[in-house]
PDB file of C-alpha atoms in Angstrom:
ATOM      1  CA  MET M   9     -49.559  39.031  35.466  1.00 56.00           C
ATOM      2  CA  GLY M  10     -51.945  37.674  32.788  1.00 60.00           C
ATOM      3  CA  ARG M  11     -54.187  40.047  30.933  1.00 68.00           C
ATOM      4  CA  ALA M  12     -57.824  39.214  30.436  1.00 68.00           C
ATOM      5  CA  MET M  13     -58.741  39.004  26.798  1.00 70.00           C
ATOM      6  CA  HIS M  14     -61.963  40.563  25.637  1.00 71.00           C
ATOM      7  CA  HIS M  15     -63.839  39.126  22.655  1.00 69.00           C
ATOM      8  CA  GLU M  16     -66.989  40.501  21.131  1.00 69.00           C
ATOM      9  CA  VAL M  17     -69.444  38.271  19.325  1.00 67.00           C
ATOM     10  CA  ILE M  18     -71.674  40.035  16.844  1.00 64.00           C
ATOM     11  CA  VAL M  19     -74.903  38.288  16.030  1.00 66.00           C
ATOM     12  CA  GLY M  20     -77.006  39.340  13.073  1.00 64.00           C
ATOM     13  CA  VAL M  21     -76.722  40.194   9.433  1.00 60.00           C
ATOM     14  CA  GLU M  22     -73.238  40.736   8.118  1.00 60.00           C
ATOM     15  CA  ARG M  23     -73.174  44.317   6.886  1.00 64.00           C
ATOM     16  CA  ARG M  24     -70.591  43.901   4.159  1.00 74.00           C
ATOM     17  CA  ARG M  25     -72.235  41.845   1.458  1.00 83.00           C
ATOM     18  CA  ARG M  26     -71.299  41.136  -2.108  1.00 88.00           C
ATOM     19  CA  TRP M  27     -74.041  41.224  -4.716  1.00 91.00           C
ATOM     20  CA  ARG M  28     -73.833  39.475  -8.071  1.00 92.00           C
ATOM     21  CA  GLU M  29     -74.954  41.427 -11.108  1.00 92.00           C
ATOM     22  CA  GLU M  30     -77.988  39.138 -11.517  1.00 91.00           C
ATOM     23  CA  GLU M  31     -79.072  39.852  -7.941  1.00 93.00           C
ATOM     24  CA  LYS M  32     -78.720  43.597  -8.477  1.00 93.00           C
ATOM     25  CA  LEU M  33     -80.786  43.430 -11.680  1.00 90.00           C
ATOM     26  CA  SER M  34     -83.443  41.386  -9.918  1.00 91.00           C
ATOM     27  CA  ILE M  35     -83.686  43.899  -7.072  1.00 93.00           C
ATOM     28  CA  LEU M  36     -83.712  46.869  -9.457  1.00 90.00           C
ATOM     29  CA  GLY M  37     -86.511  45.226 -11.424  1.00 87.00           C
ATOM     30  CA  LYS M  38     -88.753  45.254  -8.353  1.00 89.00           C
ATOM     31  CA  VAL M  39     -88.817  49.052  -8.153  1.00 86.00           C
ATOM     32  CA  GLY M  40     -92.134  50.214  -9.543  1.00 81.00           C
ATOM     33  CA  LEU M  41     -93.797  46.803  -9.538  1.00 82.00           C
ATOM     34  CA  ASN M  42     -97.210  47.061  -7.905  1.00 81.00           C
ATOM     35  CA  GLY M  43     -96.301  50.587  -6.837  1.00 81.00           C
ATOM     36  CA  ALA M  44     -93.143  49.576  -4.930  1.00 85.00           C
ATOM     37  CA  THR M  45     -90.899  52.558  -4.272  1.00 90.00           C
ATOM     38  CA  VAL M  46     -87.122  52.575  -4.020  1.00 91.00           C
ATOM     39  CA  SER M  47     -87.526  52.800  -0.239  1.00 92.00           C
ATOM     40  CA  ASP M  48     -89.879  49.800  -0.169  1.00 93.00           C
ATOM     41  CA  VAL M  49     -87.503  47.625  -2.204  1.00 93.00           C
ATOM     42  CA  ALA M  50     -84.460  48.740  -0.209  1.00 94.00           C
ATOM     43  CA  ARG M  51     -86.183  47.972   3.089  1.00 94.00           C
ATOM     44  CA  CYS M  52     -87.311  44.551   1.808  1.00 93.00           C
ATOM     45  CA  HIS M  53     -83.719  43.599   0.921  1.00 93.00           C
ATOM     46  CA  ASP M  54     -82.124  45.242   3.968  1.00 91.00           C
ATOM     47  CA  ILE M  55     -80.108  47.717   1.892  1.00 93.00           C
ATOM     48  CA  THR M  56     -80.110  51.493   1.622  1.00 93.00           C
ATOM     49  CA  ARG M  57     -81.820  53.482  -1.120  1.00 94.00           C
ATOM     50  CA  GLN M  58     -78.356  54.654  -2.114  1.00 94.00           C
ATOM     51  CA  HIS M  59     -77.436  51.074  -3.060  1.00 94.00           C
ATOM     52  CA  ILE M  60     -80.245  51.044  -5.603  1.00 93.00           C
ATOM     53  CA  TYR M  61     -79.240  54.407  -7.079  1.00 92.00           C
ATOM     54  CA  GLN M  62     -75.573  53.375  -7.259  1.00 94.00           C
ATOM     55  CA  TRP M  63     -76.419  50.028  -8.834  1.00 93.00           C
ATOM     56  CA  ARG M  64     -78.566  51.739 -11.476  1.00 90.00           C
ATOM     57  CA  GLN M  65     -75.735  54.089 -12.333  1.00 90.00           C
ATOM     58  CA  GLU M  66     -73.139  51.303 -12.359  1.00 91.00           C
ATOM     59  CA  LEU M  67     -75.201  48.937 -14.510  1.00 90.00           C
ATOM     60  CA  ARG M  68     -76.159  51.695 -16.947  1.00 86.00           C
ATOM     61  CA  ARG M  69     -72.496  52.639 -17.289  1.00 88.00           C
ATOM     62  CA  LYS M  70     -71.669  48.995 -18.080  1.00 89.00           C
ATOM     63  CA  GLY M  71     -74.533  48.881 -20.593  1.00 84.00           C
ATOM     64  CA  VAL M  72     -76.327  46.118 -18.688  1.00 85.00           C
ATOM     65  CA  LEU M  73     -79.269  48.304 -17.671  1.00 78.00           C
ATOM     66  CA  PRO M  74     -80.541  50.391 -20.580  1.00 70.00           C
ATOM     67  CA  ARG M  75     -81.659  53.954 -20.102  1.00 67.00           C
ATOM     68  CA  SER M  76     -85.312  54.386 -20.789  1.00 63.00           C
ATOM     69  CA  SER M  77     -85.673  57.095 -23.404  1.00 55.00           C
ATOM     70  CA  GLU M  78     -89.338  56.590 -23.883  1.00 56.00           C
ATOM     71  CA  THR M  79     -91.929  58.583 -21.982  1.00 56.00           C
ATOM     72  CA  VAL M  80     -94.251  56.426 -19.938  1.00 60.00           C
ATOM     73  CA  PHE M  81     -97.822  57.481 -19.241  1.00 63.00           C
ATOM     74  CA  LEU M  82     -99.612  56.023 -16.280  1.00 60.00           C
ATOM     75  CA  PRO M  83    -103.397  55.754 -16.166  1.00 62.00           C
ATOM     76  CA  LEU M  84    -105.146  58.149 -13.832  1.00 61.00           C
ATOM     77  CA  PRO M  85    -108.631  57.747 -12.468  1.00 61.00           C
ATOM     78  CA  SER M  86    -111.074  59.899 -14.366  1.00 58.00           C
ATOM     79  CA  PRO M  87    -112.463  62.839 -12.423  1.00 56.00           C
ATOM     80  CA  SER M  88    -115.897  62.382 -10.960  1.00 55.00           C
ATOM     81  CA  CYS M  89    -118.764  63.819 -12.951  1.00 52.00           C
ATOM     82  CA  GLU M  90    -119.831  67.206 -11.782  1.00 53.00           C
ATOM     83  CA  GLU M  91    -123.274  68.664 -11.783  1.00 52.00           C
ATOM     84  CA  PRO M  92    -123.907  71.042 -14.674  1.00 53.00           C
ATOM     85  CA  GLY M  93    -123.480  74.662 -13.715  1.00 53.00           C
ATOM     86  CA  GLN M  94    -121.166  73.864 -10.809  1.00 55.00           C
ATOM     87  CA  PRO M  95    -117.997  75.983 -10.898  1.00 54.00           C
ATOM     88  CA  ARG M  96    -114.784  73.959 -11.070  1.00 52.00           C
ATOM     89  CA  ASP M  97    -111.735  74.665  -8.937  1.00 53.00           C
ATOM     90  CA  ARG M  98    -108.685  75.974 -10.741  1.00 50.00           C
ATOM     91  CA  GLN M  99    -106.827  72.816  -9.627  1.00 49.00           C
ATOM     92  CA  ASP M 100    -109.287  70.648 -11.562  1.00 58.00           C
ATOM     93  CA  LEU M 101    -108.458  72.519 -14.762  1.00 69.00           C
ATOM     94  CA  GLU M 102    -104.752  71.726 -14.717  1.00 80.00           C
ATOM     95  CA  ILE M 103    -102.570  68.668 -14.452  1.00 81.00           C
ATOM     96  CA  GLU M 104     -98.961  68.724 -13.378  1.00 82.00           C
ATOM     97  CA  VAL M 105     -96.398  66.325 -14.798  1.00 80.00           C
ATOM     98  CA  VAL M 106     -93.091  65.894 -12.961  1.00 79.00           C
ATOM     99  CA  LEU M 107     -90.423  64.775 -15.401  1.00 75.00           C
ATOM    100  CA  GLY M 108     -87.441  62.549 -14.717  1.00 71.00           C
ATOM    101  CA  ASN M 109     -85.083  65.526 -14.892  1.00 67.00           C
ATOM    102  CA  GLY M 110     -86.987  67.251 -12.060  1.00 72.00           C
ATOM    103  CA  ARG M 111     -88.771  69.797 -14.241  1.00 78.00           C
ATOM    104  CA  LYS M 112     -92.533  70.247 -13.930  1.00 81.00           C
ATOM    105  CA  LEU M 113     -95.042  70.798 -16.676  1.00 81.00           C
ATOM    106  CA  SER M 114     -98.521  72.159 -15.982  1.00 84.00           C
ATOM    107  CA  CYS M 115    -101.189  72.049 -18.661  1.00 84.00           C
ATOM    108  CA  ALA M 116    -104.938  71.941 -19.111  1.00 84.00           C
ATOM    109  CA  SER M 117    -106.482  68.639 -18.106  1.00 81.00           C
ATOM    110  CA  ASP M 118    -108.460  68.403 -21.334  1.00 83.00           C
ATOM    111  CA  LEU M 119    -105.381  68.749 -23.560  1.00 83.00           C
ATOM    112  CA  PRO M 120    -105.094  65.818 -26.017  1.00 85.00           C
ATOM    113  CA  SER M 121    -102.482  63.253 -24.975  1.00 82.00           C
ATOM    114  CA  GLU M 122    -100.548  63.720 -28.243  1.00 83.00           C
ATOM    115  CA  ARG M 123    -100.089  67.408 -27.416  1.00 84.00           C
ATOM    116  CA  VAL M 124     -99.021  66.569 -23.856  1.00 82.00           C
ATOM    117  CA  GLN M 125     -96.404  64.181 -25.265  1.00 81.00           C
ATOM    118  CA  GLN M 126     -95.090  66.937 -27.560  1.00 82.00           C
ATOM    119  CA  LEU M 127     -94.853  69.340 -24.625  1.00 81.00           C
ATOM    120  CA  ILE M 128     -93.024  66.768 -22.480  1.00 79.00           C
ATOM    121  CA  ARG M 129     -90.476  66.122 -25.225  1.00 77.00           C
ATOM    122  CA  ALA M 130     -89.947  69.859 -25.656  1.00 77.00           C
ATOM    123  CA  VAL M 131     -89.451  70.438 -21.918  1.00 75.00           C
ATOM    124  CA  GLU M 132     -87.091  67.441 -21.604  1.00 71.00           C
ATOM    125  CA  ALA M 133     -85.023  68.652 -24.575  1.00 69.00           C
ATOM    126  CA  ALA M 134     -84.662  72.206 -23.221  1.00 62.00           C
TER     127      ALA M 134
END
């Protein structure tokens, strides 16, 4: 005779959303602010990290989001003063810089910053 109809009601956030370019730029601008990671920003906006990476690529391709060609140095806390005559660990003598292209550069911690910048440019260009 008559068939029972089954309907499902889904409550919650709609998963297929449309984002305006301004919204994407606003979200992308939050990455790095106060130490916010891509994961932090994605979680805050209920999106995946992949959204952020795709949006960056898309907006750079359109010329809306410029590529940063300049090397950025972040301040590091200065090492604590050691007692004279105390041997230093080998780790204290070197710093490691991880570049945007995934390469790593290790150099002496007392190397002048101008020289470190030259080395970074050379490694990025190679």
